[in-house]
XYZ file of C-alpha atoms in Angstrom:
673
model
C 152.692 -47.930 -88.722
C 150.851 -45.039 -87.069
C 150.859 -44.997 -83.283
C 147.052 -44.666 -83.226
C 146.760 -48.025 -84.998
C 149.078 -49.741 -82.516
C 147.038 -48.308 -79.630
C 143.692 -49.430 -81.073
C 144.875 -52.998 -81.630
C 146.646 -53.283 -78.266
C 143.554 -52.004 -76.444
C 141.483 -54.741 -78.088
C 144.058 -57.367 -77.072
C 144.115 -56.105 -73.465
C 140.327 -56.243 -73.198
C 140.244 -59.786 -74.602
C 142.969 -60.859 -72.156
C 141.086 -59.412 -69.206
C 137.901 -61.266 -70.117
C 139.729 -64.514 -70.883
C 141.737 -64.463 -67.648
C 138.609 -63.654 -65.647
C 137.190 -66.995 -66.830
C 134.432 -65.800 -69.183
C 133.690 -68.822 -71.332
C 132.373 -67.129 -74.481
C 133.903 -63.848 -75.698
C 133.235 -61.931 -78.911
C 135.297 -59.303 -80.684
C 133.674 -57.082 -83.284
C 136.151 -55.355 -85.595
C 135.668 -53.990 -89.105
C 137.226 -55.874 -92.001
C 140.779 -54.683 -92.537
C 141.377 -53.666 -88.918
C 143.960 -56.393 -88.277
C 141.959 -59.232 -86.696
C 144.681 -61.775 -87.530
C 147.356 -59.637 -85.872
C 145.123 -59.092 -82.811
C 144.453 -62.828 -82.674
C 148.183 -63.639 -82.805
C 149.013 -61.063 -80.121
C 146.240 -62.373 -77.851
C 147.360 -65.995 -78.271
C 150.989 -65.093 -77.658
C 150.086 -63.534 -74.296
C 147.853 -66.442 -73.275
C 150.559 -68.943 -74.247
C 152.688 -67.771 -71.321
C 150.720 -70.620 -69.713
C 152.267 -73.713 -71.300
C 149.095 -75.731 -70.671
C 147.088 -73.589 -73.094
C 146.599 -74.542 -76.743
C 144.458 -72.916 -79.426
C 142.248 -74.439 -82.091
C 141.362 -71.865 -84.749
C 138.283 -72.660 -86.807
C 138.575 -70.694 -90.049
C 136.353 -70.718 -93.101
C 137.924 -72.268 -96.166
C 136.576 -69.607 -98.541
C 139.253 -67.644 -100.377
C 142.045 -69.740 -98.832
C 141.496 -67.811 -95.601
C 142.618 -70.731 -93.432
C 145.940 -71.186 -95.220
C 146.428 -67.392 -95.277
C 145.974 -67.252 -91.513
C 148.344 -70.174 -91.005
C 151.051 -68.544 -93.136
C 150.541 -65.246 -91.305
C 150.841 -66.948 -87.908
C 154.079 -68.620 -89.037
C 155.450 -65.276 -90.171
C 154.490 -63.532 -86.917
C 155.913 -66.384 -84.815
C 159.338 -65.675 -86.304
C 159.115 -61.893 -86.082
C 157.182 -60.822 -83.016
C 154.982 -63.393 -81.264
C 157.560 -66.062 -80.611
C 155.421 -68.299 -78.360
C 153.251 -69.279 -81.341
C 153.906 -72.723 -82.850
C 151.374 -73.027 -85.699
C 150.186 -76.324 -87.193
C 147.873 -76.643 -90.217
C 145.275 -79.417 -89.923
C 144.510 -80.823 -93.357
C 143.119 -83.970 -94.948
C 144.440 -83.145 -98.414
C 145.797 -86.268 -100.074
C 149.386 -85.084 -100.341
C 149.424 -84.282 -96.620
C 147.451 -87.196 -95.229
C 148.106 -90.188 -97.447
C 148.625 -92.564 -94.521
C 146.123 -91.076 -92.091
C 145.921 -87.813 -90.267
C 148.028 -87.100 -87.210
C 147.790 -83.828 -85.296
C 151.103 -83.180 -83.546
C 150.453 -82.030 -79.958
C 153.953 -80.530 -79.662
C 152.517 -77.450 -81.410
C 150.170 -74.984 -79.684
C 148.231 -73.147 -82.426
C 146.158 -75.417 -84.670
C 144.453 -73.967 -87.744
C 141.434 -75.936 -88.970
C 139.655 -75.008 -92.231
C 135.935 -75.643 -91.642
C 135.564 -77.359 -95.021
C 138.057 -79.962 -93.792
C 135.738 -80.961 -90.931
C 132.425 -82.172 -92.310
C 130.440 -85.396 -91.870
C 132.152 -86.879 -94.951
C 135.664 -85.549 -94.334
C 138.616 -87.777 -93.552
C 139.336 -85.842 -90.338
C 135.817 -86.628 -89.107
C 135.745 -90.241 -90.259
C 139.139 -91.048 -88.726
C 138.169 -89.109 -85.557
C 141.539 -87.332 -85.817
C 140.278 -84.128 -84.215
C 138.471 -86.000 -81.449
C 141.614 -88.031 -80.677
C 143.637 -84.809 -80.579
C 141.209 -83.143 -78.153
C 141.100 -86.212 -75.915
C 144.903 -86.294 -75.885
C 145.021 -82.617 -74.849
C 142.567 -83.357 -72.044
C 144.660 -86.289 -70.803
C 147.775 -84.085 -70.804
C 145.984 -81.459 -68.694
C 145.934 -78.871 -71.472
C 143.222 -76.231 -71.855
C 141.965 -75.970 -75.422
C 140.659 -72.527 -76.371
C 138.582 -72.405 -79.536
C 138.903 -69.324 -81.722
C 136.133 -68.965 -84.278
C 137.257 -66.687 -87.084
C 134.390 -65.156 -89.107
C 132.164 -66.408 -86.294
C 128.953 -65.150 -87.934
C 129.176 -68.293 -90.092
C 127.862 -71.383 -88.304
C 130.197 -74.321 -87.533
C 127.712 -76.961 -86.414
C 130.109 -79.909 -86.453
C 132.486 -78.209 -84.019
C 129.591 -77.358 -81.720
C 129.272 -81.078 -80.970
C 132.789 -80.963 -79.466
C 132.127 -77.936 -77.241
C 132.735 -79.891 -74.012
C 136.444 -80.080 -74.928
C 136.868 -76.299 -75.143
C 137.541 -74.326 -71.972
C 136.673 -71.057 -73.732
C 135.479 -69.820 -77.104
C 136.712 -66.531 -78.604
C 134.691 -65.219 -81.559
C 136.097 -62.812 -84.171
C 133.832 -61.158 -86.730
C 133.114 -57.897 -88.528
C 129.407 -58.749 -88.418
C 128.682 -60.781 -85.261
C 125.320 -62.500 -84.995
C 122.611 -60.161 -83.620
C 125.339 -57.492 -83.301
C 126.302 -58.880 -79.868
C 129.902 -58.522 -78.710
C 132.095 -57.963 -75.637
C 135.011 -56.095 -77.219
C 134.729 -53.706 -80.130
C 136.940 -51.725 -82.467
C 134.585 -49.000 -83.613
C 134.428 -48.315 -87.326
C 134.790 -44.577 -86.655
C 138.021 -44.951 -84.630
C 139.491 -47.315 -87.237
C 138.713 -44.773 -89.977
C 140.139 -41.872 -87.975
C 143.430 -43.729 -87.500
C 143.500 -44.690 -91.234
C 143.429 -48.330 -90.176
C 140.633 -48.771 -92.716
C 139.242 -46.531 -95.459
C 136.187 -44.374 -94.945
C 133.393 -45.018 -97.444
C 131.785 -42.559 -99.826
C 128.439 -44.014 -100.898
C 127.151 -43.051 -104.327
C 123.489 -43.925 -104.857
C 123.269 -45.458 -108.305
C 120.004 -44.737 -110.103
C 121.457 -44.341 -113.595
C 121.313 -47.068 -116.210
C 124.237 -49.467 -116.262
C 125.887 -47.905 -119.319
C 126.060 -44.387 -117.880
C 126.607 -45.305 -114.240
C 129.453 -47.753 -114.821
C 131.171 -45.393 -117.268
C 131.151 -42.579 -114.708
C 132.422 -44.851 -111.942
C 135.265 -46.167 -114.102
C 136.235 -42.606 -115.063
C 136.605 -41.766 -111.371
C 138.605 -44.960 -110.907
C 141.018 -44.021 -113.693
C 141.391 -40.587 -112.106
C 142.975 -42.024 -108.953
C 145.057 -44.755 -110.610
C 148.177 -42.595 -110.789
C 148.285 -42.161 -106.994
C 148.303 -45.938 -106.493
C 150.731 -46.641 -109.322
C 153.382 -44.243 -108.010
C 153.455 -46.360 -104.815
C 153.857 -49.575 -106.819
C 150.221 -50.600 -106.402
C 147.750 -51.241 -109.220
C 144.278 -50.316 -107.906
C 141.343 -52.684 -108.382
C 137.677 -52.001 -109.194
C 135.154 -54.629 -108.047
C 131.794 -55.248 -109.720
C 129.240 -57.363 -107.864
C 126.607 -58.851 -110.148
C 123.282 -60.391 -109.191
C 123.163 -63.637 -107.237
C 120.708 -64.904 -109.845
C 121.704 -65.535 -113.429
C 122.506 -62.189 -114.970
C 121.261 -61.747 -118.498
C 123.871 -62.557 -121.084
C 123.419 -59.173 -122.751
C 123.996 -57.326 -119.467
C 127.195 -59.258 -118.782
C 128.379 -58.496 -122.315
C 127.657 -54.825 -121.694
C 129.788 -54.786 -118.511
C 132.720 -56.426 -120.301
C 132.413 -54.094 -123.274
C 132.345 -50.940 -121.110
C 135.393 -52.103 -119.133
C 137.362 -52.941 -122.283
C 136.481 -49.603 -123.891
C 138.250 -47.970 -120.956
C 141.351 -50.011 -121.773
C 141.099 -52.050 -118.569
C 141.842 -55.720 -117.896
C 139.091 -57.755 -116.228
C 138.556 -61.129 -114.612
C 135.202 -62.740 -113.787
C 134.740 -65.128 -110.831
C 131.473 -66.965 -110.287
C 130.578 -70.072 -108.298
C 131.686 -72.631 -110.867
C 135.332 -72.873 -111.856
C 134.439 -73.426 -115.498
C 132.920 -69.940 -115.554
C 136.172 -68.167 -114.632
C 136.941 -65.766 -117.481
C 139.379 -62.975 -118.338
C 140.334 -60.814 -121.317
C 144.024 -61.363 -120.505
C 146.657 -64.068 -120.648
C 145.294 -65.260 -117.305
C 143.017 -67.507 -119.387
C 146.069 -69.555 -120.312
C 146.647 -70.465 -116.676
C 144.877 -73.825 -116.370
C 144.886 -73.995 -112.558
C 142.009 -71.629 -111.872
C 142.394 -72.107 -108.127
C 145.439 -69.829 -108.413
C 143.543 -67.015 -110.133
C 142.221 -65.475 -106.926
C 145.653 -65.647 -105.268
C 147.338 -63.792 -108.111
C 144.598 -61.162 -108.387
C 145.186 -60.087 -104.762
C 148.819 -59.122 -105.410
C 149.530 -55.397 -105.279
C 151.013 -55.083 -108.764
C 148.945 -57.704 -110.620
C 147.775 -56.609 -114.076
C 144.006 -57.100 -113.521
C 142.076 -53.828 -113.042
C 138.451 -54.973 -112.745
C 137.116 -57.994 -110.840
C 133.568 -59.193 -111.585
C 131.973 -61.607 -109.118
C 128.752 -62.904 -107.614
C 129.245 -64.195 -104.066
C 132.729 -65.642 -104.368
C 134.730 -62.861 -102.740
C 133.203 -61.852 -99.440
C 134.978 -63.321 -96.385
C 138.569 -64.371 -96.914
C 139.255 -62.396 -100.078
C 141.791 -59.850 -98.838
C 142.735 -57.408 -101.592
C 144.065 -54.131 -100.154
C 144.537 -52.659 -103.645
C 140.745 -52.665 -104.178
C 139.288 -49.169 -103.768
C 135.906 -49.153 -105.572
C 132.841 -51.384 -105.461
C 130.004 -51.235 -108.012
C 126.961 -53.317 -107.096
C 124.729 -54.020 -110.097
C 122.041 -55.794 -108.073
C 120.911 -55.450 -104.453
C 121.950 -58.499 -102.417
C 119.041 -57.940 -99.948
C 121.433 -58.776 -97.097
C 122.911 -56.030 -94.913
C 125.394 -58.497 -93.404
C 126.563 -59.640 -96.837
C 126.791 -56.039 -98.057
C 128.996 -55.184 -95.082
C 131.281 -58.139 -95.789
C 131.568 -57.218 -99.478
C 132.234 -53.546 -98.692
C 135.029 -54.787 -96.452
C 136.897 -55.907 -99.581
C 137.525 -52.274 -100.587
C 138.258 -50.844 -97.116
C 141.728 -52.194 -96.401
C 144.516 -49.630 -96.243
C 146.933 -50.646 -99.042
C 149.901 -48.909 -97.384
C 149.261 -49.589 -93.707
C 152.846 -50.135 -92.584
C 154.282 -47.068 -94.329
C 151.247 -44.807 -94.390
C 152.964 -41.998 -92.462
C 155.632 -41.782 -95.183
C 153.102 -40.852 -97.891
C 152.385 -37.288 -98.941
C 149.113 -35.798 -97.674
C 147.235 -36.066 -100.994
C 148.157 -39.744 -101.399
C 147.129 -40.420 -97.790
C 143.715 -38.930 -98.542
C 143.323 -41.096 -101.671
C 144.369 -44.244 -99.785
C 141.940 -43.383 -96.975
C 138.761 -43.465 -99.041
C 136.747 -46.210 -100.738
C 133.903 -45.578 -103.194
C 130.786 -47.742 -103.147
C 128.104 -47.553 -105.830
C 124.634 -49.039 -105.470
C 124.655 -49.884 -101.751
C 122.918 -47.545 -99.366
C 124.854 -46.537 -96.251
C 123.788 -48.542 -93.206
C 121.622 -46.791 -90.657
C 123.036 -45.723 -87.291
C 122.937 -48.660 -84.880
C 120.014 -48.402 -82.482
C 122.236 -48.164 -79.377
C 123.068 -44.572 -80.360
C 120.486 -42.325 -78.742
C 120.033 -38.677 -79.688
C 120.114 -36.128 -76.853
C 119.459 -32.381 -76.954
C 120.898 -29.446 -75.063
C 118.054 -27.711 -73.207
C 117.028 -24.190 -74.215
C 116.025 -22.604 -77.469
C 117.805 -21.617 -80.641
C 116.855 -18.028 -81.397
C 118.649 -16.249 -84.224
C 121.651 -18.550 -84.006
C 122.910 -21.594 -82.135
C 125.035 -19.421 -79.884
C 122.003 -17.674 -78.405
C 121.035 -20.927 -76.720
C 120.690 -20.124 -72.997
C 123.127 -22.796 -71.784
C 125.795 -22.051 -74.382
C 125.532 -18.338 -73.497
C 125.975 -19.132 -69.783
C 129.413 -20.653 -70.382
C 130.444 -17.725 -72.600
C 133.583 -17.936 -74.702
C 134.948 -21.310 -73.627
C 138.738 -21.701 -73.515
C 140.486 -24.790 -74.825
C 144.124 -25.772 -75.443
C 145.418 -26.663 -78.886
C 148.820 -28.314 -79.324
C 150.714 -26.975 -82.341
C 153.015 -28.906 -84.652
C 156.620 -28.959 -83.395
C 159.153 -28.218 -86.181
C 161.750 -30.945 -86.723
C 164.448 -28.284 -86.407
C 163.416 -27.761 -82.762
C 164.155 -31.406 -81.947
C 167.953 -31.411 -81.969
C 169.213 -34.854 -80.946
C 172.908 -34.320 -81.696
C 173.823 -34.291 -77.987
C 172.058 -37.661 -77.524
C 174.117 -39.556 -80.102
C 176.836 -41.256 -78.075
C 178.875 -43.541 -80.348
C 180.473 -45.247 -77.333
C 177.151 -46.939 -76.605
C 177.584 -48.966 -79.787
C 180.486 -50.796 -78.151
C 178.260 -52.152 -75.352
C 175.078 -52.611 -77.358
C 174.268 -56.346 -77.389
C 170.574 -56.151 -78.231
C 169.390 -58.178 -81.199
C 167.984 -56.409 -84.222
C 164.594 -57.956 -83.382
C 164.592 -56.406 -79.879
C 165.549 -53.060 -81.376
C 162.710 -53.294 -83.866
C 160.184 -54.095 -81.101
C 161.294 -51.082 -79.079
C 161.108 -48.815 -82.100
C 157.489 -49.847 -82.694
C 156.558 -48.586 -79.221
C 158.044 -45.102 -79.416
C 156.028 -41.960 -80.069
C 155.217 -40.415 -83.423
C 157.736 -37.588 -82.949
C 160.575 -40.071 -82.309
C 159.578 -42.107 -85.372
C 159.534 -38.941 -87.457
C 162.988 -38.033 -86.172
C 164.222 -41.511 -87.063
C 162.957 -41.053 -90.626
C 164.599 -37.639 -90.755
C 167.946 -38.816 -89.352
C 168.510 -42.356 -90.610
C 169.856 -42.736 -94.137
C 172.219 -45.701 -93.573
C 172.509 -48.867 -91.496
C 175.212 -47.221 -89.388
C 172.936 -44.335 -88.445
C 170.062 -46.713 -87.647
C 172.233 -48.644 -85.169
C 173.509 -45.383 -83.660
C 169.933 -44.110 -83.287
C 168.652 -47.336 -81.713
C 171.604 -47.601 -79.299
C 170.721 -44.143 -77.952
C 166.962 -44.525 -78.149
C 166.240 -43.802 -74.450
C 168.161 -40.513 -74.480
C 166.531 -39.490 -77.762
C 163.064 -40.265 -76.404
C 163.675 -38.197 -73.277
C 164.975 -35.242 -75.284
C 162.153 -35.250 -77.836
C 159.474 -35.699 -75.155
C 160.847 -32.683 -73.284
C 160.366 -30.640 -76.466
C 156.941 -31.823 -77.640
C 155.548 -31.593 -74.094
C 156.670 -27.994 -73.699
C 153.112 -26.631 -73.529
C 154.263 -23.108 -72.708
C 155.977 -22.981 -76.091
C 153.848 -25.179 -78.338
C 150.315 -24.995 -76.925
C 147.915 -22.107 -77.400
C 144.606 -21.089 -75.872
C 141.617 -20.711 -78.183
C 138.221 -19.290 -77.376
C 135.292 -21.252 -78.787
C 131.595 -21.733 -78.216
C 130.677 -24.564 -75.866
C 129.262 -26.666 -78.711
C 128.877 -26.696 -82.472
C 125.384 -28.178 -82.241
C 122.755 -28.536 -79.523
C 122.284 -32.215 -80.486
C 124.572 -35.070 -79.559
C 124.468 -38.848 -79.004
C 124.927 -41.163 -76.053
C 125.460 -44.903 -76.133
C 122.339 -46.525 -74.701
C 124.258 -49.788 -74.140
C 126.010 -48.236 -71.145
C 124.767 -47.969 -67.554
C 121.490 -46.029 -67.678
C 120.381 -43.341 -65.190
C 117.174 -41.280 -65.170
C 118.063 -37.560 -65.022
C 115.699 -34.576 -65.184
C 117.448 -31.398 -64.092
C 120.834 -31.145 -65.799
C 121.649 -29.428 -69.119
C 120.582 -32.323 -71.405
C 117.181 -33.646 -72.411
C 116.110 -36.912 -74.044
C 112.717 -38.362 -74.880
C 112.726 -40.798 -71.950
C 115.005 -38.740 -69.622
C 117.401 -41.727 -69.482
C 121.127 -41.226 -70.090
C 123.985 -43.691 -70.252
C 127.565 -43.546 -69.007
C 130.690 -45.130 -70.438
C 131.776 -46.899 -67.255
C 130.687 -47.816 -63.744
C 133.192 -45.306 -62.335
C 131.715 -42.507 -64.448
C 128.149 -43.352 -63.376
C 129.242 -43.405 -59.722
C 130.983 -40.043 -59.985
C 127.848 -38.591 -61.600
C 125.983 -39.530 -58.398
C 128.576 -37.650 -56.307
C 128.246 -34.485 -58.409
C 124.468 -34.772 -58.594
C 124.258 -34.831 -54.779
C 126.258 -31.588 -54.699
C 124.100 -29.732 -57.207
C 121.412 -28.377 -54.867
C 123.935 -26.642 -52.614
C 126.782 -25.815 -55.002
C 125.709 -25.652 -58.661
C 124.529 -22.531 -60.481
C 121.005 -22.771 -61.907
C 119.130 -20.988 -64.673
C 115.438 -21.047 -65.506
C 114.296 -22.288 -68.913
C 110.536 -22.247 -69.550
C 109.895 -22.306 -65.807
C 112.213 -25.266 -65.203
C 115.260 -24.858 -62.967
C 118.315 -26.276 -64.732
C 121.633 -27.077 -63.061
C 124.610 -25.955 -65.171
C 126.086 -29.402 -64.952
C 126.252 -32.190 -67.518
C 128.164 -34.894 -69.303
C 130.444 -33.825 -72.120
C 128.901 -35.849 -74.957
C 131.688 -35.824 -77.501
C 129.761 -35.414 -80.746
C 130.156 -31.733 -81.797
C 131.659 -30.816 -78.407
C 134.283 -28.073 -78.103
C 135.175 -28.990 -74.503
C 138.512 -30.543 -75.385
C 142.189 -30.189 -74.450
C 145.202 -31.458 -76.392
C 148.022 -33.381 -74.728
C 151.006 -35.437 -75.862
C 151.557 -39.081 -74.985
C 153.424 -40.947 -77.748
C 151.411 -38.804 -80.145
C 149.056 -35.867 -79.945
C 145.775 -36.796 -78.245
C 142.676 -34.796 -77.489
C 141.061 -35.189 -74.085
C 137.296 -34.754 -73.889
C 136.626 -34.508 -70.114
C 133.602 -36.377 -68.791
C 131.743 -33.659 -66.850
C 131.494 -29.881 -66.672
C 130.085 -28.127 -63.583
C 129.556 -24.381 -63.049
C 129.310 -23.423 -59.376
C 127.345 -20.616 -57.737
C 130.428 -18.378 -57.785
C 130.545 -18.971 -61.585
C 133.749 -20.990 -61.458
C 133.970 -23.808 -63.978
C 134.991 -27.276 -62.760
C 136.083 -29.937 -65.256
C 136.276 -33.657 -64.448
C 137.982 -36.531 -66.258
C 137.008 -39.758 -64.461
C 139.392 -42.716 -64.365
C 139.506 -46.076 -62.594
C 142.317 -48.433 -61.672
C 139.841 -51.201 -60.857
C 139.700 -54.072 -63.320
C 136.353 -53.960 -65.083
C 134.614 -56.895 -66.689
C 135.778 -55.942 -70.169
C 138.935 -53.922 -69.752
C 142.460 -54.928 -68.776
C 144.909 -52.421 -67.366
C 148.608 -52.297 -68.049
C 149.258 -50.602 -64.699
C 152.427 -48.711 -65.609
C 151.164 -47.670 -69.032
C 147.885 -46.450 -67.533
C 149.651 -44.453 -64.805
C 151.968 -42.914 -67.398
C 148.980 -41.789 -69.448
C 147.431 -40.180 -66.355
C 150.722 -38.369 -65.603
C 150.815 -36.952 -69.132
C 147.208 -35.835 -68.848
C 147.916 -34.169 -65.491
C 150.766 -32.196 -67.034
C 148.517 -30.906 -69.833
C 145.658 -30.129 -67.441
C 148.014 -28.154 -65.168
C 148.925 -25.943 -68.123
C 145.259 -25.602 -69.148
C 144.262 -24.711 -65.578
C 146.887 -21.966 -65.413
C 145.813 -20.433 -68.732
C 142.020 -20.818 -68.518
C 141.219 -20.295 -64.847
C 139.156 -23.501 -64.793
C 139.601 -26.053 -62.018
C 140.582 -29.482 -63.349
C 140.084 -32.790 -61.556
C 141.190 -36.358 -62.246
C 139.070 -38.534 -59.935
C 140.516 -42.060 -59.986
C 138.387 -44.881 -58.580
C 140.586 -47.171 -56.511
C 138.849 -49.991 -54.669
C 135.784 -48.579 -52.905
C 137.018 -44.988 -52.668
C 138.471 -42.234 -54.837
C 141.839 -40.532 -55.163
C 141.117 -37.101 -56.625
C 143.864 -35.012 -58.269
C 143.029 -31.308 -58.427
C 144.666 -28.345 -60.147
C 143.595 -24.704 -59.784
C 145.394 -21.766 -61.441
C 148.176 -24.148 -62.444
C 148.837 -25.189 -58.830
C 148.590 -28.927 -58.208
C 147.749 -30.452 -54.835
C 150.646 -32.328 -53.264
C 150.429 -36.111 -53.453
C 149.763 -36.188 -49.703
C 146.813 -33.816 -50.145
C 144.969 -35.914 -52.713
C 141.310 -35.956 -51.771
C 139.116 -38.964 -51.209
C 135.356 -38.766 -51.758
C 134.535 -37.297 -48.336
C 137.280 -34.666 -48.569
C 136.164 -33.690 -52.078
C 132.530 -33.240 -51.000
C 133.614 -31.166 -47.993
C 135.896 -29.020 -50.193
C 133.189 -28.280 -52.792
C 130.529 -27.553 -50.193
C 132.822 -25.396 -48.072
C 134.192 -23.165 -50.799
C 131.328 -23.040 -53.277
C 128.193 -22.738 -51.112
């Protein structure tokens, strides 16, 4: 699995842990379908279960066997990775509860399908769940409720809310779009955690439109088939009764293409197929079989049956015949075609196959509008003959950035690291070795793939993993050899976006403009450091006049279309977009990347991991400072003050000379006035 994916999921877990341990009683995670919510959930629970008095009740919708899928996945993960989990499936099915329902409190993760807890259900009538919760309370256990697909109401459970110490909500489409922790769709796409979507507006008649879509589908089949996956094409028909002739037309068009289809609607008696699947009497198994990677069904026709809980990674195209009139439902349905079908081995695929597996095609649904918390901002000044004649862009001239080049495998010679004697003293289990291998950088993983072609070599590689990591890191972090300086314009566009959900400040005289002159920052530390720089502007910052207005050459580095970026290596190649740029009166450029070691309300810090990331960034900034002539700063908020790392011309201040806020202000004022 790609390192970016691991990082995204672990960040979400850390933020949930921070909020949960701070005592927040209701927490919501928003994450797009296919981004690994079940894995995140298991990881989060495993960490919380270090407290033996904690137990989890997971309320999961029954649609698409989602509850039993989650239970099976938790069991699998409890054996492989998250060993504190002890899952128990709460069910009132006759074969499991013939003599009454007992919920065994020796377990700690209890999965409850919502359809099993209704006013008429056996669990409710026998008060089994209530007895279980009362027993937990008597034993001094804290019950944390996890609501999976939390956008769907669970009114019966709400009546038991007094028994839950906290509620954690997981959803791709949370109610009113309110959440505490978020995996952004854009970051999930970039990491290939989910597929990006190409929307095709469908205004053709059904005959022509469906034919063209199926032709495109057949064009990418070979890429899936060579990886042992049979791709699936989903057709969503109207929620009202579709005319018999129109349904016949869909089936005829699909069969003319030589494709196998299955049709799911609300009633079991309406399940149909043009294959031997019809001979399978137990129609409840149809949906399970259809999800399998190599199953022989190509086209799935449905109404509302397969939204939440229908996980089918092989699906890559959606054709909506009728508008559902529900943006939330559309988003859930689109989620069916966005899962990466080769998530665990994606990096092994050739580039063309990766591109195919990274895109989903959606016909008939318009792309959703940008969420209203994204606010457009504009760089001040005019565009004359070209963008690059903008006054502010011209002031910064040809801007220098660092780009980290690909390191050839031949340059990463690990032969001197392979000590066979270490095998004699290597007592680690294969599971511990696997865990460690998941945490190494991309370059080490690539070297493993390049080197290992037998079990013997795998054990030799893992026994010497620390030495191999050190050697490879020394190569890929050799910026003098593998990084280059490029000259670019400051920006590719004068427009950008800021997130209006952040801390808002009214600003008039920096390089950006907005309709209401309000701008938002990503963190409290960033907003506070803006105040420090803003106070220095009058004495230290260069100004230019635009239409009679004096503008300080100082501003936030809004990422969209920004060229102010510097590559660095930490487990994989990253790109740093510093927070602020400041041009002083002597025309020196100062660049600031603001950090904080204070625990925020929605972010948890792994102290050592965070410090390691800062060290890697400092190393890259030192190289960039030497090559560009810019002065780089890493202001780190620590308690009520700042510890400010500075590098000028490649020379880094000694640890003892790190500046606090007062020293920094004095330094800027003294040397730049």
